[in-house]
């Protein structure tokens, strides 16, 4: 059986990945988000707000199920937030903590718990959904970009550690999806130039239909999940596929 644990399944890329997986046989998907928008016999919604550390315990409980050496387990840390978009010096302490909790701390905590699963399973795969912002300097995106850069680096460390442990059945990736037509893009387009000088570029991407669809990008992530051995790099972009 293939068990998938996916955060941020209420909309966008997370929902598209979950729905694509549910078209397959021998699949069970646990969708983790604040709202439920998928109904399927092989889907269980787990209500959790990743900005609240105490709510992670319900996800940790999922990892305590009885798995066998015929089962494959997958963790997709997809949930994330980009707002508020503004210059460093304009944030409140609460805004900084909230974004880092959702984008960085929660994914690392979930990876940590996922890798602790004691049973010998067929394979474990982690995909952290990164961003091109992790390697670029964009005004107004200091928190978002730094959170994704740190997530990339945590993934590199974890992958190296699995290599040193000779855990050949464990694969860890941090994959940027490219520019996808999601609610996050709508939030970006609504920001003023005062806080984000490049806003016109993102408005133009939308108006010229240059944004990729969540469904198309989801298929790229499924390919990585299906044949992880074909992807030697830990950090890369889905645009390369």
PDB file of C-alpha atoms in Angstrom:
ATOM      1  CA  UNK A   1       0.000   0.000   0.000  1.00  0.00           C
ATOM      2  CA  UNK A   2       1.121   3.551  -0.714  1.00  0.00           C
ATOM      3  CA  UNK A   3       0.383   6.030   2.088  1.00  0.00           C
ATOM      4  CA  UNK A   4       0.701   9.736   1.317  1.00  0.00           C
ATOM      5  CA  UNK A   5       0.740  12.483   3.940  1.00  0.00           C
ATOM      6  CA  UNK A   6       0.223  15.851   2.225  1.00  0.00           C
ATOM      7  CA  UNK A   7      -0.054  19.264   3.852  1.00  0.00           C
ATOM      8  CA  UNK A   8      -2.055  22.071   2.275  1.00  0.00           C
ATOM      9  CA  UNK A   9      -4.610  19.957   0.378  1.00  0.00           C
ATOM     10  CA  UNK A  10      -7.489  22.434   0.505  1.00  0.00           C
ATOM     11  CA  UNK A  11      -6.505  24.115  -2.787  1.00  0.00           C
ATOM     12  CA  UNK A  12      -3.742  24.661  -5.329  1.00  0.00           C
ATOM     13  CA  UNK A  13      -0.841  22.276  -5.803  1.00  0.00           C
ATOM     14  CA  UNK A  14      -1.518  20.195  -2.689  1.00  0.00           C
ATOM     15  CA  UNK A  15      -5.075  19.485  -3.763  1.00  0.00           C
ATOM     16  CA  UNK A  16      -3.978  18.719  -7.339  1.00  0.00           C
ATOM     17  CA  UNK A  17      -1.360  16.221  -6.126  1.00  0.00           C
ATOM     18  CA  UNK A  18      -3.848  14.514  -3.818  1.00  0.00           C
ATOM     19  CA  UNK A  19      -6.526  14.247  -6.506  1.00  0.00           C
ATOM     20  CA  UNK A  20      -4.056  12.862  -9.041  1.00  0.00           C
ATOM     21  CA  UNK A  21      -2.894  10.200  -6.571  1.00  0.00           C
ATOM     22  CA  UNK A  22      -6.466   9.196  -5.740  1.00  0.00           C
ATOM     23  CA  UNK A  23      -6.982   8.120  -9.344  1.00  0.00           C
ATOM     24  CA  UNK A  24      -4.577   5.237  -8.677  1.00  0.00           C
ATOM     25  CA  UNK A  25      -4.945   1.832  -7.055  1.00  0.00           C
ATOM     26  CA  UNK A  26      -3.434   0.858  -3.677  1.00  0.00           C
ATOM     27  CA  UNK A  27      -3.259   4.479  -2.519  1.00  0.00           C
ATOM     28  CA  UNK A  28      -4.405   6.137   0.671  1.00  0.00           C
ATOM     29  CA  UNK A  29      -4.029   9.886   1.133  1.00  0.00           C
ATOM     30  CA  UNK A  30      -4.042  11.814   4.388  1.00  0.00           C
ATOM     31  CA  UNK A  31      -4.755  15.455   3.573  1.00  0.00           C
ATOM     32  CA  UNK A  32      -3.612  17.920   6.213  1.00  0.00           C
ATOM     33  CA  UNK A  33      -5.047  21.441   6.124  1.00  0.00           C
ATOM     34  CA  UNK A  34      -7.432  23.860   7.816  1.00  0.00           C
ATOM     35  CA  UNK A  35     -10.318  23.117   5.450  1.00  0.00           C
ATOM     36  CA  UNK A  36     -11.495  20.031   3.596  1.00  0.00           C
ATOM     37  CA  UNK A  37     -12.318  20.063  -0.112  1.00  0.00           C
ATOM     38  CA  UNK A  38     -11.757  16.442  -1.214  1.00  0.00           C
ATOM     39  CA  UNK A  39     -14.184  13.547  -0.827  1.00  0.00           C
ATOM     40  CA  UNK A  40     -12.931  10.033  -1.614  1.00  0.00           C
ATOM     41  CA  UNK A  41     -13.065   6.629   0.043  1.00  0.00           C
ATOM     42  CA  UNK A  42      -9.252   6.506   0.131  1.00  0.00           C
ATOM     43  CA  UNK A  43      -8.881  10.023   1.512  1.00  0.00           C
ATOM     44  CA  UNK A  44      -8.911  11.109   5.138  1.00  0.00           C
ATOM     45  CA  UNK A  45      -8.845  14.754   6.033  1.00  0.00           C
ATOM     46  CA  UNK A  46      -6.811  15.782   9.059  1.00  0.00           C
ATOM     47  CA  UNK A  47      -7.765  19.223  10.323  1.00  0.00           C
ATOM     48  CA  UNK A  48      -4.613  21.023  11.413  1.00  0.00           C
ATOM     49  CA  UNK A  49      -3.364  24.593  11.391  1.00  0.00           C
ATOM     50  CA  UNK A  50       0.391  24.376  10.874  1.00  0.00           C
ATOM     51  CA  UNK A  51       0.843  27.815  12.398  1.00  0.00           C
ATOM     52  CA  UNK A  52      -0.201  26.293  15.745  1.00  0.00           C
ATOM     53  CA  UNK A  53       2.550  23.961  17.040  1.00  0.00           C
ATOM     54  CA  UNK A  54       0.123  22.148  19.349  1.00  0.00           C
ATOM     55  CA  UNK A  55      -1.924  20.956  16.364  1.00  0.00           C
ATOM     56  CA  UNK A  56       0.978  18.997  14.903  1.00  0.00           C
ATOM     57  CA  UNK A  57       0.328  16.230  17.433  1.00  0.00           C
ATOM     58  CA  UNK A  58      -2.638  14.974  15.377  1.00  0.00           C
ATOM     59  CA  UNK A  59      -0.270  14.470  12.435  1.00  0.00           C
ATOM     60  CA  UNK A  60       2.359  12.756  14.576  1.00  0.00           C
ATOM     61  CA  UNK A  61      -0.314  10.253  15.605  1.00  0.00           C
ATOM     62  CA  UNK A  62      -0.787   9.253  11.953  1.00  0.00           C
ATOM     63  CA  UNK A  63       2.847   8.173  11.812  1.00  0.00           C
ATOM     64  CA  UNK A  64       2.228   5.676  14.643  1.00  0.00           C
ATOM     65  CA  UNK A  65       0.066   3.395  12.501  1.00  0.00           C
ATOM     66  CA  UNK A  66       1.106  -0.209  11.890  1.00  0.00           C
ATOM     67  CA  UNK A  67       2.961  -0.269   8.584  1.00  0.00           C
ATOM     68  CA  UNK A  68       4.588  -3.313   6.970  1.00  0.00           C
ATOM     69  CA  UNK A  69       7.619  -3.945   4.801  1.00  0.00           C
ATOM     70  CA  UNK A  70       5.266  -3.921   1.803  1.00  0.00           C
ATOM     71  CA  UNK A  71       4.120  -0.358   2.464  1.00  0.00           C
ATOM     72  CA  UNK A  72       5.593   2.801   0.956  1.00  0.00           C
ATOM     73  CA  UNK A  73       5.278   6.073   2.850  1.00  0.00           C
ATOM     74  CA  UNK A  74       5.401   9.584   1.413  1.00  0.00           C
ATOM     75  CA  UNK A  75       5.467  12.988   3.121  1.00  0.00           C
ATOM     76  CA  UNK A  76       4.794  16.050   0.967  1.00  0.00           C
ATOM     77  CA  UNK A  77       5.331  19.305   2.845  1.00  0.00           C
ATOM     78  CA  UNK A  78       3.353  21.526   0.504  1.00  0.00           C
ATOM     79  CA  UNK A  79       1.617  24.014   2.818  1.00  0.00           C
ATOM     80  CA  UNK A  80       3.172  27.459   2.867  1.00  0.00           C
ATOM     81  CA  UNK A  81       2.477  31.164   3.050  1.00  0.00           C
ATOM     82  CA  UNK A  82       4.079  34.184   1.397  1.00  0.00           C
ATOM     83  CA  UNK A  83       2.188  36.969   3.113  1.00  0.00           C
ATOM     84  CA  UNK A  84       2.717  39.500   4.469  1.00  0.00           C
ATOM     85  CA  UNK A  85       4.881  40.805   1.634  1.00  0.00           C
ATOM     86  CA  UNK A  86       6.725  43.854   2.899  1.00  0.00           C
ATOM     87  CA  UNK A  87      10.176  45.125   3.690  1.00  0.00           C
ATOM     88  CA  UNK A  88      12.230  43.892   6.594  1.00  0.00           C
ATOM     89  CA  UNK A  89      11.775  46.466   9.313  1.00  0.00           C
ATOM     90  CA  UNK A  90       8.013  46.595   8.753  1.00  0.00           C
ATOM     91  CA  UNK A  91       7.083  43.194  10.229  1.00  0.00           C
ATOM     92  CA  UNK A  92       5.631  42.562  13.643  1.00  0.00           C
ATOM     93  CA  UNK A  93       7.256  39.872  15.774  1.00  0.00           C
ATOM     94  CA  UNK A  94       4.072  37.810  15.445  1.00  0.00           C
ATOM     95  CA  UNK A  95       4.170  37.945  11.635  1.00  0.00           C
ATOM     96  CA  UNK A  96       7.753  36.676  11.577  1.00  0.00           C
ATOM     97  CA  UNK A  97       7.017  33.793  13.937  1.00  0.00           C
ATOM     98  CA  UNK A  98       3.847  32.798  12.067  1.00  0.00           C
ATOM     99  CA  UNK A  99       5.461  32.580   8.643  1.00  0.00           C
ATOM    100  CA  UNK A 100       8.511  30.710   9.914  1.00  0.00           C
ATOM    101  CA  UNK A 101       6.318  28.274  11.825  1.00  0.00           C
ATOM    102  CA  UNK A 102       4.290  27.412   8.716  1.00  0.00           C
ATOM    103  CA  UNK A 103       7.074  27.450   6.103  1.00  0.00           C
ATOM    104  CA  UNK A 104      10.040  26.087   8.018  1.00  0.00           C
ATOM    105  CA  UNK A 105       9.520  24.836  11.550  1.00  0.00           C
ATOM    106  CA  UNK A 106       6.443  22.685  10.890  1.00  0.00           C
ATOM    107  CA  UNK A 107       7.948  20.976   7.809  1.00  0.00           C
ATOM    108  CA  UNK A 108      11.134  20.173   9.738  1.00  0.00           C
ATOM    109  CA  UNK A 109       9.135  18.843  12.682  1.00  0.00           C
ATOM    110  CA  UNK A 110       7.060  16.681  10.339  1.00  0.00           C
ATOM    111  CA  UNK A 111      10.185  15.393   8.576  1.00  0.00           C
ATOM    112  CA  UNK A 112      11.723  14.576  11.941  1.00  0.00           C
ATOM    113  CA  UNK A 113       8.661  12.622  13.062  1.00  0.00           C
ATOM    114  CA  UNK A 114       8.264  10.916   9.670  1.00  0.00           C
ATOM    115  CA  UNK A 115      11.864   9.690   9.669  1.00  0.00           C
ATOM    116  CA  UNK A 116      11.347   8.332  13.189  1.00  0.00           C
ATOM    117  CA  UNK A 117       8.700   5.856  12.015  1.00  0.00           C
ATOM    118  CA  UNK A 118      10.199   2.652  13.425  1.00  0.00           C
ATOM    119  CA  UNK A 119       8.750  -0.001  11.137  1.00  0.00           C
ATOM    120  CA  UNK A 120      10.782  -1.367   8.268  1.00  0.00           C
ATOM    121  CA  UNK A 121       8.862  -0.185   5.236  1.00  0.00           C
ATOM    122  CA  UNK A 122       9.512  -0.598   1.531  1.00  0.00           C
ATOM    123  CA  UNK A 123      10.484   3.068   1.111  1.00  0.00           C
ATOM    124  CA  UNK A 124      10.073   6.534   2.568  1.00  0.00           C
ATOM    125  CA  UNK A 125      10.082   9.646   0.401  1.00  0.00           C
ATOM    126  CA  UNK A 126       9.955  13.253   1.522  1.00  0.00           C
ATOM    127  CA  UNK A 127       9.276  16.103  -0.887  1.00  0.00           C
ATOM    128  CA  UNK A 128       9.415  19.603   0.506  1.00  0.00           C
ATOM    129  CA  UNK A 129       7.797  22.131  -1.815  1.00  0.00           C
ATOM    130  CA  UNK A 130      10.413  24.848  -2.161  1.00  0.00           C
ATOM    131  CA  UNK A 131      10.507  27.990  -4.298  1.00  0.00           C
ATOM    132  CA  UNK A 132      12.739  29.805  -6.743  1.00  0.00           C
ATOM    133  CA  UNK A 133      12.715  32.540  -4.096  1.00  0.00           C
ATOM    134  CA  UNK A 134      15.116  30.399  -2.073  1.00  0.00           C
ATOM    135  CA  UNK A 135      17.981  31.361  -4.393  1.00  0.00           C
ATOM    136  CA  UNK A 136      16.877  34.815  -5.534  1.00  0.00           C
ATOM    137  CA  UNK A 137      16.745  38.194  -3.823  1.00  0.00           C
ATOM    138  CA  UNK A 138      13.300  39.745  -4.262  1.00  0.00           C
ATOM    139  CA  UNK A 139      12.257  42.830  -2.335  1.00  0.00           C
ATOM    140  CA  UNK A 140       9.369  42.216   0.029  1.00  0.00           C
ATOM    141  CA  UNK A 141      10.081  38.483   0.155  1.00  0.00           C
ATOM    142  CA  UNK A 142      12.756  38.406   2.857  1.00  0.00           C
ATOM    143  CA  UNK A 143      10.817  36.076   5.147  1.00  0.00           C
ATOM    144  CA  UNK A 144       9.432  33.827   2.425  1.00  0.00           C
ATOM    145  CA  UNK A 145      12.735  33.492   0.558  1.00  0.00           C
ATOM    146  CA  UNK A 146      14.775  32.838   3.676  1.00  0.00           C
ATOM    147  CA  UNK A 147      12.285  30.242   4.944  1.00  0.00           C
ATOM    148  CA  UNK A 148      12.496  28.336   1.659  1.00  0.00           C
ATOM    149  CA  UNK A 149      16.293  28.618   1.533  1.00  0.00           C
ATOM    150  CA  UNK A 150      16.486  27.151   5.029  1.00  0.00           C
ATOM    151  CA  UNK A 151      14.095  24.351   4.036  1.00  0.00           C
ATOM    152  CA  UNK A 152      16.328  23.546   1.053  1.00  0.00           C
ATOM    153  CA  UNK A 153      19.341  23.385   3.337  1.00  0.00           C
ATOM    154  CA  UNK A 154      17.573  21.197   5.896  1.00  0.00           C
ATOM    155  CA  UNK A 155      16.670  18.816   3.066  1.00  0.00           C
ATOM    156  CA  UNK A 156      20.289  18.654   1.925  1.00  0.00           C
ATOM    157  CA  UNK A 157      21.427  17.835   5.444  1.00  0.00           C
ATOM    158  CA  UNK A 158      18.776  15.153   5.909  1.00  0.00           C
ATOM    159  CA  UNK A 159      19.591  13.549   2.552  1.00  0.00           C
ATOM    160  CA  UNK A 160      23.301  13.445   3.446  1.00  0.00           C
ATOM    161  CA  UNK A 161      22.491  11.870   6.796  1.00  0.00           C
ATOM    162  CA  UNK A 162      20.380   9.158   5.140  1.00  0.00           C
ATOM    163  CA  UNK A 163      23.278   8.486   2.780  1.00  0.00           C
ATOM    164  CA  UNK A 164      25.687   8.094   5.704  1.00  0.00           C
ATOM    165  CA  UNK A 165      23.219   5.701   7.359  1.00  0.00           C
ATOM    166  CA  UNK A 166      23.073   3.679   4.107  1.00  0.00           C
ATOM    167  CA  UNK A 167      19.300   4.155   4.104  1.00  0.00           C
ATOM    168  CA  UNK A 168      18.892   3.460   0.397  1.00  0.00           C
ATOM    169  CA  UNK A 169      15.106   3.200   0.725  1.00  0.00           C
ATOM    170  CA  UNK A 170      14.785   6.809   1.963  1.00  0.00           C
ATOM    171  CA  UNK A 171      14.790   9.726  -0.475  1.00  0.00           C
ATOM    172  CA  UNK A 172      14.542  13.400   0.424  1.00  0.00           C
ATOM    173  CA  UNK A 173      13.923  16.257  -2.008  1.00  0.00           C
ATOM    174  CA  UNK A 174      13.176  19.958  -1.950  1.00  0.00           C
ATOM    175  CA  UNK A 175      11.528  20.867  -5.234  1.00  0.00           C
ATOM    176  CA  UNK A 176      10.421  24.295  -6.461  1.00  0.00           C
ATOM    177  CA  UNK A 177       7.228  24.103  -8.533  1.00  0.00           C
ATOM    178  CA  UNK A 178       7.793  27.123 -10.763  1.00  0.00           C
ATOM    179  CA  UNK A 179       5.167  29.843 -11.163  1.00  0.00           C
ATOM    180  CA  UNK A 180       1.801  28.156 -10.643  1.00  0.00           C
ATOM    181  CA  UNK A 181      -1.708  29.616 -10.816  1.00  0.00           C
ATOM    182  CA  UNK A 182      -2.707  29.376  -7.155  1.00  0.00           C
ATOM    183  CA  UNK A 183      -4.184  31.557  -4.409  1.00  0.00           C
ATOM    184  CA  UNK A 184      -0.633  32.521  -3.452  1.00  0.00           C
ATOM    185  CA  UNK A 185      -0.179  34.139  -6.861  1.00  0.00           C
ATOM    186  CA  UNK A 186      -3.391  36.122  -6.333  1.00  0.00           C
ATOM    187  CA  UNK A 187      -1.992  37.440  -3.051  1.00  0.00           C
ATOM    188  CA  UNK A 188       1.246  38.451  -4.781  1.00  0.00           C
ATOM    189  CA  UNK A 189      -0.634  40.412  -7.454  1.00  0.00           C
ATOM    190  CA  UNK A 190      -2.553  42.342  -4.791  1.00  0.00           C
ATOM    191  CA  UNK A 191       0.557  43.819  -3.141  1.00  0.00           C
ATOM    192  CA  UNK A 192       1.463  47.473  -3.721  1.00  0.00           C
ATOM    193  CA  UNK A 193       4.709  48.493  -5.444  1.00  0.00           C
ATOM    194  CA  UNK A 194       5.721  50.169  -2.192  1.00  0.00           C
ATOM    195  CA  UNK A 195       6.184  46.707  -0.663  1.00  0.00           C
ATOM    196  CA  UNK A 196       7.066  44.754  -3.819  1.00  0.00           C
ATOM    197  CA  UNK A 197       8.632  46.507  -6.792  1.00  0.00           C
ATOM    198  CA  UNK A 198       8.188  43.512  -9.136  1.00  0.00           C
ATOM    199  CA  UNK A 199       4.420  43.217  -8.774  1.00  0.00           C
ATOM    200  CA  UNK A 200       3.784  44.273 -12.401  1.00  0.00           C
ATOM    201  CA  UNK A 201       5.751  41.256 -13.652  1.00  0.00           C
ATOM    202  CA  UNK A 202       3.449  38.875 -11.801  1.00  0.00           C
ATOM    203  CA  UNK A 203       0.354  40.724 -13.002  1.00  0.00           C
ATOM    204  CA  UNK A 204       1.665  40.340 -16.552  1.00  0.00           C
ATOM    205  CA  UNK A 205       2.287  36.598 -16.067  1.00  0.00           C
ATOM    206  CA  UNK A 206      -1.343  36.189 -15.089  1.00  0.00           C
ATOM    207  CA  UNK A 207      -2.763  38.365 -17.851  1.00  0.00           C
ATOM    208  CA  UNK A 208      -0.728  36.566 -20.550  1.00  0.00           C
ATOM    209  CA  UNK A 209      -1.684  33.105 -19.244  1.00  0.00           C
ATOM    210  CA  UNK A 210       1.963  32.331 -18.502  1.00  0.00           C
ATOM    211  CA  UNK A 211       1.213  30.619 -15.194  1.00  0.00           C
ATOM    212  CA  UNK A 212       1.415  26.838 -15.055  1.00  0.00           C
ATOM    213  CA  UNK A 213      -1.624  24.898 -13.824  1.00  0.00           C
ATOM    214  CA  UNK A 214      -1.541  23.014 -10.514  1.00  0.00           C
ATOM    215  CA  UNK A 215      -2.671  19.864 -12.326  1.00  0.00           C
ATOM    216  CA  UNK A 216       0.246  19.966 -14.772  1.00  0.00           C
ATOM    217  CA  UNK A 217       2.827  20.609 -12.059  1.00  0.00           C
ATOM    218  CA  UNK A 218       1.296  17.887  -9.867  1.00  0.00           C
ATOM    219  CA  UNK A 219       2.190  15.295 -12.520  1.00  0.00           C
ATOM    220  CA  UNK A 220       5.831  16.340 -12.243  1.00  0.00           C
ATOM    221  CA  UNK A 221       5.805  15.746  -8.496  1.00  0.00           C
ATOM    222  CA  UNK A 222       4.193  12.348  -9.028  1.00  0.00           C
ATOM    223  CA  UNK A 223       7.042  11.384 -11.341  1.00  0.00           C
ATOM    224  CA  UNK A 224       9.554  12.164  -8.604  1.00  0.00           C
ATOM    225  CA  UNK A 225       7.532  10.136  -6.115  1.00  0.00           C
ATOM    226  CA  UNK A 226       7.293   7.187  -8.520  1.00  0.00           C
ATOM    227  CA  UNK A 227      10.955   6.953  -9.584  1.00  0.00           C
ATOM    228  CA  UNK A 228      13.027   8.823  -6.963  1.00  0.00           C
ATOM    229  CA  UNK A 229      16.173   7.002  -8.039  1.00  0.00           C
ATOM    230  CA  UNK A 230      16.095   8.895 -11.334  1.00  0.00           C
ATOM    231  CA  UNK A 231      16.588  12.218  -9.524  1.00  0.00           C
ATOM    232  CA  UNK A 232      20.090  12.448  -8.066  1.00  0.00           C
ATOM    233  CA  UNK A 233      19.784  16.071  -6.929  1.00  0.00           C
ATOM    234  CA  UNK A 234      18.113  16.916  -3.637  1.00  0.00           C
ATOM    235  CA  UNK A 235      17.257  20.536  -4.485  1.00  0.00           C
ATOM    236  CA  UNK A 236      15.945  21.381  -7.945  1.00  0.00           C
ATOM    237  CA  UNK A 237      13.010  22.871  -9.830  1.00  0.00           C
ATOM    238  CA  UNK A 238      10.074  21.058 -11.381  1.00  0.00           C
ATOM    239  CA  UNK A 239      10.740  23.281 -14.401  1.00  0.00           C
ATOM    240  CA  UNK A 240      13.681  20.985 -15.148  1.00  0.00           C
ATOM    241  CA  UNK A 241      11.340  18.066 -15.778  1.00  0.00           C
TER     242      UNK A 241
END
